[in-house]
Amino acid sequence: QDLASLIGRFKYVRVLDSNPHTKVISLLGSIDGKDAVLTAEKTHFIFDETVRRPSQSGRSTPIFFHREIDEYSFLNGITDLKELTSNDIYYWGLSVLKQHILHNPTAKVNLIWPASQFHIKGYDQQDLHVVRETPDMYRNIVVPFIQEMCTSERMKWVNNILYEGAEDDRVVYKEYSSRNKEDGFVILPDMKWDGINIDSLYLVAIVYRDDIKSLRDLNPNHRDWLIRLNKKIKTIIPQHYDYNVNPDELRVFIHYQPSYYHFHVHIVNIRHPGVGEERGSGMTILLEDVIEALGFLGPEGYMKKTLTYVIGENHDLWKKGFKEEVEKQLKHDGIATSPEKGSGFN
Ligand code: M7G
């Protein structure tokens, strides 16, 4: 089954979501009678050569720029141009740029097939709510949910990467010995990255140890391990990409709630803005902040902390009790949820 033949058989059902900021559209459809989610993201501008120039001001970070040498680069690649309007010194119009599947592809395409209801809901538009997840809520609502989510079916792609050689040709770094499983991890391009443009570099580090499901499982005993992991990531990645990205240009973070409950770390170029919030839900926490917090959180670490983040109504946790908890929290705080229910502060 290759992507082209699957997309050729994709039968459109409806638009799940589209975002003018991230230039992403997600469609629901079916292929051979099974649900499919097809996502397209307009690619960032690609240039043939990226050059680093020491900064003139003597700042530590050199200026990073692209040379316009390629026929597919923005300026040289304009094949059609139509002015819309001008006003004083301002001009605007539309253009068509030269496209090429290798040199300048138009969009990055992702397909999930067969897609479960869980996938579909994840991409569907939804209303969002801020929720305070207390340690009690974690124990009573989230833990049973995590158990449901850790089926071997759902975790298959992770195990394929760790043990079955999946995506092997794309692996950036792997450290693993069965004797020291605890320190092992693998770094590879995230599915979200086109793998071409360093500006939007997006990697994921997946650890071999499987005793950490999420942020919640981290306690001070993990602090040194995380310090080592952070140091390795920030040493290895710039080296691998020839210092076209520097250690202090990497945003290294984790998500809560994650989509997959096996500890992994996101590694993203800081030039990629808004990453982590693209679906508008959950929280993004920098690995550095996690390490720092573990220094004072107490022996149970994140297990004792209340975590405040955004949750979508399509998330299973919303239906499994978070909805009622949010209502209770607002009531407890004395905050009215509609004009009829409250009349100001008196
Ligand atoms: P997350 O924080 O659990 O969820 O991260 P998020 O999707 O809300 O960020 C999981 C990360 O793994 C995401 O950045 C995914 O894009 C990435 N990912 C998911 N799958 C199924 C794959 C895969 O098969 N291969 C690779 N390379 N990355 C994946």
Short mmCIF file of N, CA and C in Angstrom, two decimals, residues 141-312:
data_model
loop_
_atom_site.label_atom_id
_atom_site.label_comp_id
_atom_site.label_asym_id
_atom_site.label_seq_id
_atom_site.Cartn_x
_atom_site.Cartn_y
_atom_site.Cartn_z
N ILE A 141 -9.47 9.80 37.31
CA ILE A 141 -9.98 9.88 35.93
C ILE A 141 -8.88 9.55 34.91
N VAL A 142 -7.69 10.13 35.12
CA VAL A 142 -6.66 9.99 34.08
C VAL A 142 -6.01 8.61 34.09
N VAL A 143 -5.72 8.07 35.29
CA VAL A 143 -5.03 6.77 35.34
C VAL A 143 -5.82 5.68 34.60
N PRO A 144 -7.14 5.53 34.88
CA PRO A 144 -7.89 4.51 34.11
C PRO A 144 -7.88 4.79 32.61
N PHE A 145 -7.91 6.07 32.26
CA PHE A 145 -7.88 6.42 30.84
C PHE A 145 -6.55 6.00 30.20
N ILE A 146 -5.43 6.25 30.93
CA ILE A 146 -4.11 5.88 30.39
C ILE A 146 -4.06 4.37 30.16
N GLN A 147 -4.63 3.61 31.11
CA GLN A 147 -4.63 2.16 30.93
C GLN A 147 -5.32 1.75 29.64
N GLU A 148 -6.44 2.41 29.37
CA GLU A 148 -7.16 2.12 28.13
C GLU A 148 -6.35 2.48 26.89
N MET A 149 -5.54 3.55 27.04
CA MET A 149 -4.81 4.08 25.88
C MET A 149 -3.53 3.31 25.57
N CYS A 150 -3.09 2.48 26.52
CA CYS A 150 -1.79 1.82 26.33
C CYS A 150 -1.90 0.46 25.69
N THR A 151 -2.89 0.27 24.86
CA THR A 151 -3.00 -1.02 24.17
C THR A 151 -1.82 -1.19 23.21
N SER A 152 -1.46 -2.44 22.96
CA SER A 152 -0.32 -2.67 22.07
C SER A 152 -0.64 -2.15 20.67
N GLU A 153 -1.92 -2.15 20.32
CA GLU A 153 -2.33 -1.64 19.01
C GLU A 153 -1.96 -0.15 18.86
N ARG A 154 -2.32 0.63 19.88
CA ARG A 154 -2.06 2.07 19.84
C ARG A 154 -0.57 2.40 19.94
N MET A 155 0.17 1.55 20.65
CA MET A 155 1.58 1.84 20.86
C MET A 155 2.46 1.19 19.80
N LYS A 156 1.82 0.61 18.81
CA LYS A 156 2.57 -0.18 17.83
C LYS A 156 3.66 0.64 17.14
N TRP A 157 3.32 1.85 16.75
CA TRP A 157 4.32 2.64 16.00
C TRP A 157 5.55 2.90 16.85
N VAL A 158 5.36 3.08 18.17
CA VAL A 158 6.49 3.35 19.08
C VAL A 158 7.37 2.09 19.16
N ASN A 159 6.73 0.95 19.39
CA ASN A 159 7.50 -0.29 19.47
C ASN A 159 8.17 -0.64 18.15
N ASN A 160 7.50 -0.31 17.06
CA ASN A 160 8.13 -0.53 15.74
C ASN A 160 9.44 0.25 15.63
N ILE A 161 9.42 1.48 16.13
CA ILE A 161 10.64 2.30 16.07
C ILE A 161 11.70 1.76 17.02
N LEU A 162 11.29 1.43 18.24
CA LEU A 162 12.26 1.01 19.24
C LEU A 162 12.87 -0.36 18.92
N TYR A 163 12.04 -1.29 18.47
CA TYR A 163 12.52 -2.67 18.37
C TYR A 163 12.43 -3.31 17.00
N GLU A 164 11.66 -2.71 16.08
CA GLU A 164 11.43 -3.41 14.82
C GLU A 164 12.09 -2.74 13.62
N GLY A 165 12.87 -1.71 13.88
CA GLY A 165 13.59 -1.08 12.78
C GLY A 165 12.75 -0.17 11.89
N ALA A 166 11.53 0.17 12.34
CA ALA A 166 10.71 1.07 11.53
C ALA A 166 11.38 2.45 11.45
N GLU A 167 11.30 3.08 10.32
CA GLU A 167 11.86 4.42 10.08
C GLU A 167 13.37 4.46 10.30
N ASP A 168 13.98 3.28 10.27
CA ASP A 168 15.41 3.16 10.57
C ASP A 168 16.29 4.09 9.76
N ASP A 169 15.94 4.22 8.48
CA ASP A 169 16.78 5.02 7.60
C ASP A 169 16.74 6.50 7.98
N ARG A 170 15.77 6.88 8.81
CA ARG A 170 15.66 8.29 9.18
C ARG A 170 16.18 8.58 10.58
N VAL A 171 16.56 7.52 11.28
CA VAL A 171 17.00 7.72 12.67
C VAL A 171 18.24 8.60 12.72
N VAL A 172 18.20 9.61 13.57
CA VAL A 172 19.30 10.55 13.70
C VAL A 172 20.31 10.04 14.73
N TYR A 173 19.81 9.42 15.78
CA TYR A 173 20.68 8.95 16.83
C TYR A 173 19.99 7.86 17.62
N LYS A 174 20.77 6.84 17.97
CA LYS A 174 20.18 5.76 18.76
C LYS A 174 21.19 5.31 19.79
N GLU A 175 20.74 5.19 21.02
CA GLU A 175 21.63 4.73 22.07
C GLU A 175 20.87 3.64 22.82
N TYR A 176 21.35 2.43 22.69
CA TYR A 176 20.60 1.35 23.32
C TYR A 176 21.47 0.14 23.58
N SER A 177 21.44 -0.33 24.81
CA SER A 177 22.01 -1.65 25.06
C SER A 177 21.06 -2.32 26.03
N SER A 178 20.81 -3.61 25.83
CA SER A 178 19.80 -4.28 26.66
C SER A 178 20.23 -4.27 28.13
N ARG A 179 21.55 -4.12 28.37
CA ARG A 179 22.02 -4.09 29.75
C ARG A 179 21.66 -2.76 30.44
N ASN A 180 21.63 -1.72 29.65
CA ASN A 180 21.34 -0.42 30.24
C ASN A 180 20.17 0.23 29.51
N LYS A 181 19.04 -0.46 29.57
CA LYS A 181 17.85 -0.02 28.85
C LYS A 181 17.41 1.37 29.35
N GLU A 182 17.62 1.57 30.64
CA GLU A 182 17.14 2.79 31.28
C GLU A 182 17.64 4.08 30.62
N ASP A 183 18.88 4.04 30.12
CA ASP A 183 19.44 5.26 29.53
C ASP A 183 19.20 5.34 28.02
N GLY A 184 18.64 4.28 27.44
CA GLY A 184 18.52 4.23 25.99
C GLY A 184 17.45 5.17 25.44
N PHE A 185 17.71 5.68 24.24
CA PHE A 185 16.70 6.50 23.55
C PHE A 185 17.04 6.57 22.07
N VAL A 186 16.06 6.95 21.30
CA VAL A 186 16.29 7.10 19.87
C VAL A 186 15.72 8.46 19.44
N ILE A 187 16.45 9.14 18.57
CA ILE A 187 15.96 10.43 18.05
C ILE A 187 15.73 10.28 16.56
N LEU A 188 14.56 10.71 16.11
CA LEU A 188 14.26 10.64 14.68
C LEU A 188 13.31 11.76 14.29
N PRO A 189 13.20 12.04 12.98
CA PRO A 189 12.29 13.10 12.55
C PRO A 189 10.85 12.79 12.94
N ASP A 190 10.18 13.75 13.49
CA ASP A 190 8.77 13.61 13.82
C ASP A 190 7.97 13.55 12.52
N MET A 191 6.85 12.84 12.61
CA MET A 191 5.91 12.78 11.49
C MET A 191 5.48 14.18 11.04
N LYS A 192 5.57 15.15 11.97
CA LYS A 192 5.10 16.50 11.64
C LYS A 192 6.10 17.27 10.77
N TRP A 193 7.31 16.76 10.61
CA TRP A 193 8.33 17.51 9.87
C TRP A 193 8.44 17.04 8.43
N ASP A 194 8.63 17.98 7.51
CA ASP A 194 8.82 17.58 6.11
C ASP A 194 10.22 17.00 5.89
N GLY A 195 11.09 17.14 6.89
CA GLY A 195 12.41 16.52 6.79
C GLY A 195 13.37 17.29 5.91
N ILE A 196 12.96 18.43 5.41
CA ILE A 196 13.78 19.18 4.47
C ILE A 196 14.24 20.49 5.10
N ASN A 197 13.29 21.23 5.60
CA ASN A 197 13.57 22.61 5.98
C ASN A 197 14.01 22.72 7.44
N ILE A 198 15.25 23.15 7.63
CA ILE A 198 15.80 23.25 8.99
C ILE A 198 15.01 24.25 9.85
N ASP A 199 14.44 25.27 9.21
CA ASP A 199 13.65 26.26 9.95
C ASP A 199 12.49 25.60 10.69
N SER A 200 11.97 24.53 10.12
CA SER A 200 10.83 23.89 10.78
C SER A 200 11.23 22.53 11.35
N LEU A 201 12.53 22.37 11.60
CA LEU A 201 13.05 21.11 12.17
C LEU A 201 12.18 20.62 13.33
N TYR A 202 11.76 19.38 13.24
CA TYR A 202 10.91 18.81 14.30
C TYR A 202 11.32 17.36 14.48
N LEU A 203 11.95 17.07 15.62
CA LEU A 203 12.39 15.71 15.90
C LEU A 203 11.70 15.21 17.15
N VAL A 204 11.73 13.90 17.33
CA VAL A 204 11.19 13.37 18.57
C VAL A 204 12.19 12.38 19.14
N ALA A 205 12.42 12.47 20.45
CA ALA A 205 13.29 11.51 21.14
C ALA A 205 12.39 10.58 21.93
N ILE A 206 12.49 9.29 21.64
CA ILE A 206 11.66 8.30 22.34
C ILE A 206 12.59 7.48 23.23
N VAL A 207 12.24 7.34 24.50
CA VAL A 207 13.12 6.61 25.41
C VAL A 207 12.75 5.12 25.41
N TYR A 208 13.73 4.29 25.75
CA TYR A 208 13.47 2.85 25.81
C TYR A 208 12.74 2.45 27.08
N ARG A 209 13.05 3.11 28.19
CA ARG A 209 12.38 2.72 29.43
C ARG A 209 10.88 2.93 29.27
N ASP A 210 10.09 2.05 29.83
CA ASP A 210 8.65 2.19 29.62
C ASP A 210 7.89 2.37 30.93
N ASP A 211 8.61 2.84 31.95
CA ASP A 211 7.95 3.04 33.25
C ASP A 211 7.46 4.48 33.41
N ILE A 212 7.65 5.31 32.40
CA ILE A 212 7.18 6.69 32.52
C ILE A 212 6.14 6.94 31.44
N LYS A 213 4.90 7.08 31.89
CA LYS A 213 3.81 7.25 30.94
C LYS A 213 3.67 8.71 30.53
N SER A 214 3.93 9.60 31.46
CA SER A 214 3.75 11.02 31.16
C SER A 214 4.48 11.84 32.20
N LEU A 215 4.36 13.16 32.05
CA LEU A 215 4.91 14.13 33.01
C LEU A 215 4.62 13.74 34.45
N ARG A 216 3.40 13.23 34.67
CA ARG A 216 2.95 12.88 36.03
C ARG A 216 3.88 11.88 36.72
N ASP A 217 4.52 11.00 35.95
CA ASP A 217 5.35 9.96 36.55
C ASP A 217 6.75 10.45 36.90
N LEU A 218 7.04 11.69 36.59
CA LEU A 218 8.40 12.19 36.85
C LEU A 218 8.54 12.66 38.29
N ASN A 219 9.61 12.20 38.94
CA ASN A 219 9.90 12.64 40.30
C ASN A 219 11.40 12.93 40.40
N PRO A 220 11.85 13.44 41.55
CA PRO A 220 13.26 13.87 41.65
C PRO A 220 14.27 12.77 41.31
N ASN A 221 13.86 11.49 41.44
CA ASN A 221 14.80 10.43 41.05
C ASN A 221 15.15 10.47 39.57
N HIS A 222 14.29 11.10 38.79
CA HIS A 222 14.52 11.14 37.34
C HIS A 222 15.34 12.35 36.91
N ARG A 223 15.65 13.20 37.88
CA ARG A 223 16.24 14.49 37.53
C ARG A 223 17.58 14.33 36.79
N ASP A 224 18.46 13.51 37.35
CA ASP A 224 19.79 13.36 36.72
C ASP A 224 19.68 12.74 35.34
N TRP A 225 18.76 11.79 35.24
CA TRP A 225 18.54 11.14 33.94
C TRP A 225 18.07 12.18 32.90
N LEU A 226 17.17 13.05 33.31
CA LEU A 226 16.67 14.07 32.38
C LEU A 226 17.75 15.09 32.03
N ILE A 227 18.60 15.40 33.02
CA ILE A 227 19.70 16.33 32.75
C ILE A 227 20.62 15.73 31.68
N ARG A 228 20.90 14.43 31.83
CA ARG A 228 21.76 13.76 30.83
C ARG A 228 21.09 13.75 29.46
N LEU A 229 19.80 13.45 29.47
CA LEU A 229 19.06 13.38 28.20
C LEU A 229 19.07 14.74 27.50
N ASN A 230 18.79 15.78 28.25
CA ASN A 230 18.77 17.14 27.71
C ASN A 230 20.13 17.51 27.12
N LYS A 231 21.18 17.15 27.86
CA LYS A 231 22.54 17.48 27.41
C LYS A 231 22.87 16.74 26.11
N LYS A 232 22.48 15.47 26.07
CA LYS A 232 22.77 14.69 24.86
C LYS A 232 22.02 15.25 23.66
N ILE A 233 20.74 15.54 23.85
CA ILE A 233 19.94 16.07 22.75
C ILE A 233 20.58 17.34 22.20
N LYS A 234 20.96 18.23 23.11
CA LYS A 234 21.47 19.53 22.66
C LYS A 234 22.91 19.45 22.13
N THR A 235 23.57 18.33 22.36
CA THR A 235 24.90 18.14 21.79
C THR A 235 24.79 17.47 20.42
N ILE A 236 23.96 16.44 20.39
CA ILE A 236 23.89 15.59 19.19
C ILE A 236 23.22 16.29 18.01
N ILE A 237 22.13 16.98 18.28
CA ILE A 237 21.34 17.53 17.17
C ILE A 237 22.10 18.61 16.39
N PRO A 238 22.67 19.62 17.06
CA PRO A 238 23.44 20.61 16.28
C PRO A 238 24.57 19.96 15.48
N GLN A 239 25.25 18.98 16.10
CA GLN A 239 26.33 18.28 15.38
C GLN A 239 25.77 17.62 14.13
N HIS A 240 24.67 16.93 14.31
CA HIS A 240 24.10 16.18 13.19
C HIS A 240 23.71 17.09 12.03
N TYR A 241 23.25 18.28 12.36
CA TYR A 241 22.81 19.21 11.31
C TYR A 241 23.88 20.28 11.04
N ASP A 242 25.12 19.92 11.31
CA ASP A 242 26.25 20.78 10.94
C ASP A 242 26.15 22.19 11.51
N TYR A 243 25.61 22.29 12.66
CA TYR A 243 25.43 23.58 13.34
C TYR A 243 24.60 24.57 12.51
N ASN A 244 23.75 24.05 11.61
CA ASN A 244 22.76 24.92 10.98
C ASN A 244 21.66 25.23 11.98
N VAL A 245 21.68 24.51 13.07
CA VAL A 245 20.84 24.88 14.21
C VAL A 245 21.72 24.69 15.45
N ASN A 246 21.70 25.68 16.34
CA ASN A 246 22.55 25.66 17.52
C ASN A 246 21.81 25.11 18.74
N PRO A 247 22.56 24.70 19.76
CA PRO A 247 21.90 24.15 20.96
C PRO A 247 20.87 25.11 21.56
N ASP A 248 21.17 26.41 21.53
CA ASP A 248 20.23 27.37 22.13
C ASP A 248 19.17 27.82 21.12
N GLU A 249 19.05 27.09 20.03
CA GLU A 249 17.97 27.36 19.07
C GLU A 249 17.00 26.18 19.02
N LEU A 250 17.13 25.30 20.00
CA LEU A 250 16.23 24.14 20.05
C LEU A 250 15.25 24.28 21.21
N ARG A 251 13.98 24.12 20.89
CA ARG A 251 12.98 24.09 21.94
C ARG A 251 12.73 22.61 22.27
N VAL A 252 13.14 22.22 23.47
CA VAL A 252 13.03 20.81 23.86
C VAL A 252 11.93 20.72 24.91
N PHE A 253 10.86 20.02 24.60
CA PHE A 253 9.70 20.08 25.50
C PHE A 253 8.90 18.79 25.49
N ILE A 254 8.00 18.70 26.47
CA ILE A 254 7.06 17.58 26.47
C ILE A 254 5.63 18.12 26.52
N HIS A 255 4.72 17.27 26.12
CA HIS A 255 3.30 17.62 26.10
C HIS A 255 2.56 16.95 27.24
N TYR A 256 1.57 17.64 27.76
CA TYR A 256 0.65 17.01 28.69
C TYR A 256 -0.74 17.56 28.39
N GLN A 257 -1.76 16.76 28.19
CA GLN A 257 -1.74 15.33 27.95
C GLN A 257 -1.05 15.01 26.62
N PRO A 258 -0.23 13.96 26.62
CA PRO A 258 0.32 13.55 25.34
C PRO A 258 -0.70 12.74 24.56
N SER A 259 -0.42 12.49 23.29
CA SER A 259 -1.30 11.59 22.52
C SER A 259 -0.92 10.14 22.77
N TYR A 260 0.37 9.93 23.16
CA TYR A 260 0.86 8.57 23.38
C TYR A 260 1.55 8.51 24.72
N TYR A 261 1.16 7.52 25.53
CA TYR A 261 1.66 7.45 26.91
C TYR A 261 2.90 6.57 27.01
N HIS A 262 3.94 7.03 26.36
CA HIS A 262 5.27 6.42 26.48
C HIS A 262 6.20 7.62 26.41
N PHE A 263 7.08 7.78 27.41
CA PHE A 263 7.78 9.06 27.53
C PHE A 263 8.59 9.41 26.27
N HIS A 264 8.34 10.61 25.75
CA HIS A 264 9.07 11.12 24.59
C HIS A 264 9.21 12.62 24.70
N VAL A 265 10.22 13.13 24.01
CA VAL A 265 10.55 14.55 24.11
C VAL A 265 10.51 15.15 22.70
N HIS A 266 9.89 16.31 22.57
CA HIS A 266 9.84 16.99 21.28
C HIS A 266 11.05 17.93 21.16
N ILE A 267 11.63 17.97 19.97
CA ILE A 267 12.79 18.83 19.73
C ILE A 267 12.48 19.66 18.48
N VAL A 268 12.34 20.98 18.67
CA VAL A 268 11.86 21.80 17.57
C VAL A 268 12.73 23.05 17.43
N ASN A 269 12.97 23.45 16.20
CA ASN A 269 13.68 24.71 15.94
C ASN A 269 12.85 25.87 16.48
N ILE A 270 13.49 26.78 17.21
CA ILE A 270 12.72 27.89 17.80
C ILE A 270 12.12 28.81 16.74
N ARG A 271 12.60 28.65 15.48
CA ARG A 271 12.01 29.46 14.41
C ARG A 271 10.60 28.98 14.06
N HIS A 272 10.27 27.80 14.50
CA HIS A 272 8.95 27.23 14.22
C HIS A 272 8.01 27.76 15.31
N PRO A 273 7.23 28.79 15.01
CA PRO A 273 6.47 29.42 16.09
C PRO A 273 5.21 28.65 16.45
N GLY A 274 4.78 28.84 17.66
CA GLY A 274 3.47 28.31 18.07
C GLY A 274 3.41 26.80 18.15
N VAL A 275 4.57 26.15 18.01
CA VAL A 275 4.52 24.70 18.03
C VAL A 275 4.10 24.20 19.40
N GLY A 276 3.28 23.18 19.42
CA GLY A 276 2.81 22.67 20.69
C GLY A 276 1.40 23.13 20.95
N GLU A 277 1.04 24.25 20.35
CA GLU A 277 -0.31 24.74 20.57
C GLU A 277 -1.15 24.58 19.31
N GLU A 278 -0.59 23.88 18.32
CA GLU A 278 -1.27 23.89 17.03
C GLU A 278 -2.67 23.30 17.10
N ARG A 279 -2.87 22.38 18.05
CA ARG A 279 -4.23 21.86 18.18
C ARG A 279 -4.98 22.58 19.29
N GLY A 280 -4.34 23.60 19.84
CA GLY A 280 -5.03 24.45 20.80
C GLY A 280 -5.28 23.80 22.14
N SER A 281 -4.79 22.58 22.34
CA SER A 281 -5.11 21.95 23.61
C SER A 281 -3.86 21.41 24.29
N GLY A 282 -4.02 21.05 25.55
CA GLY A 282 -2.90 20.51 26.32
C GLY A 282 -1.96 21.60 26.78
N MET A 283 -0.84 21.18 27.38
CA MET A 283 0.17 22.15 27.75
C MET A 283 1.53 21.67 27.25
N THR A 284 2.39 22.64 27.02
CA THR A 284 3.73 22.36 26.56
C THR A 284 4.67 22.80 27.66
N ILE A 285 5.54 21.93 28.10
CA ILE A 285 6.45 22.31 29.18
C ILE A 285 7.88 21.99 28.78
N LEU A 286 8.74 22.99 28.88
CA LEU A 286 10.12 22.83 28.47
C LEU A 286 10.83 21.84 29.38
N LEU A 287 11.69 21.01 28.80
CA LEU A 287 12.42 20.03 29.59
C LEU A 287 13.24 20.72 30.70
N GLU A 288 13.78 21.87 30.38
CA GLU A 288 14.56 22.64 31.37
C GLU A 288 13.68 22.99 32.58
N ASP A 289 12.44 23.35 32.30
CA ASP A 289 11.53 23.71 33.40
C ASP A 289 11.17 22.48 34.23
N VAL A 290 11.04 21.34 33.56
CA VAL A 290 10.74 20.10 34.27
C VAL A 290 11.89 19.78 35.21
N ILE A 291 13.11 19.87 34.68
CA ILE A 291 14.30 19.56 35.48
C ILE A 291 14.36 20.48 36.69
N GLU A 292 14.10 21.75 36.45
CA GLU A 292 14.16 22.72 37.55
C GLU A 292 13.09 22.42 38.59
N ALA A 293 11.88 22.16 38.11
CA ALA A 293 10.77 21.92 39.04
C ALA A 293 11.02 20.68 39.90
N LEU A 294 11.64 19.67 39.31
CA LEU A 294 11.90 18.44 40.07
C LEU A 294 12.86 18.69 41.23
N GLY A 295 13.56 19.81 41.16
CA GLY A 295 14.47 20.18 42.25
C GLY A 295 13.72 20.65 43.49
N PHE A 296 12.47 21.05 43.35
CA PHE A 296 11.75 21.54 44.54
C PHE A 296 10.35 20.95 44.71
N LEU A 297 9.94 20.06 43.82
CA LEU A 297 8.55 19.58 43.90
C LEU A 297 8.28 18.58 45.03
N GLY A 298 9.30 18.09 45.68
CA GLY A 298 9.05 17.08 46.72
C GLY A 298 9.20 15.69 46.14
N PRO A 299 9.28 14.67 47.03
CA PRO A 299 9.63 13.32 46.60
C PRO A 299 8.69 12.72 45.55
N GLU A 300 7.44 13.14 45.54
CA GLU A 300 6.51 12.55 44.56
C GLU A 300 6.45 13.33 43.25
N GLY A 301 7.24 14.38 43.17
CA GLY A 301 7.36 15.13 41.91
C GLY A 301 6.02 15.62 41.37
N TYR A 302 5.80 15.38 40.10
CA TYR A 302 4.60 15.90 39.42
C TYR A 302 3.31 15.23 39.86
N MET A 303 3.41 14.14 40.61
CA MET A 303 2.21 13.45 41.06
C MET A 303 1.39 14.32 42.01
N LYS A 304 2.07 15.25 42.67
CA LYS A 304 1.42 16.07 43.70
C LYS A 304 1.00 17.43 43.17
N LYS A 305 1.31 17.69 41.92
CA LYS A 305 1.10 19.05 41.42
C LYS A 305 -0.26 19.17 40.73
N THR A 306 -0.87 20.32 40.87
CA THR A 306 -2.06 20.60 40.07
C THR A 306 -1.58 21.18 38.75
N LEU A 307 -2.08 20.63 37.66
CA LEU A 307 -1.64 21.08 36.34
C LEU A 307 -2.82 21.75 35.64
N THR A 308 -2.61 22.97 35.19
CA THR A 308 -3.68 23.69 34.52
C THR A 308 -3.39 23.75 33.03
N TYR A 309 -4.34 23.28 32.24
CA TYR A 309 -4.12 23.28 30.79
C TYR A 309 -5.46 23.30 30.06
N VAL A 310 -5.38 23.30 28.76
CA VAL A 310 -6.59 23.41 27.94
C VAL A 310 -6.98 22.03 27.43
N ILE A 311 -8.27 21.74 27.54
CA ILE A 311 -8.74 20.45 27.04
C ILE A 311 -9.92 20.65 26.09
N GLY A 312 -9.94 19.86 25.04
CA GLY A 312 -11.01 19.97 24.05
C GLY A 312 -12.16 19.04 24.41
#
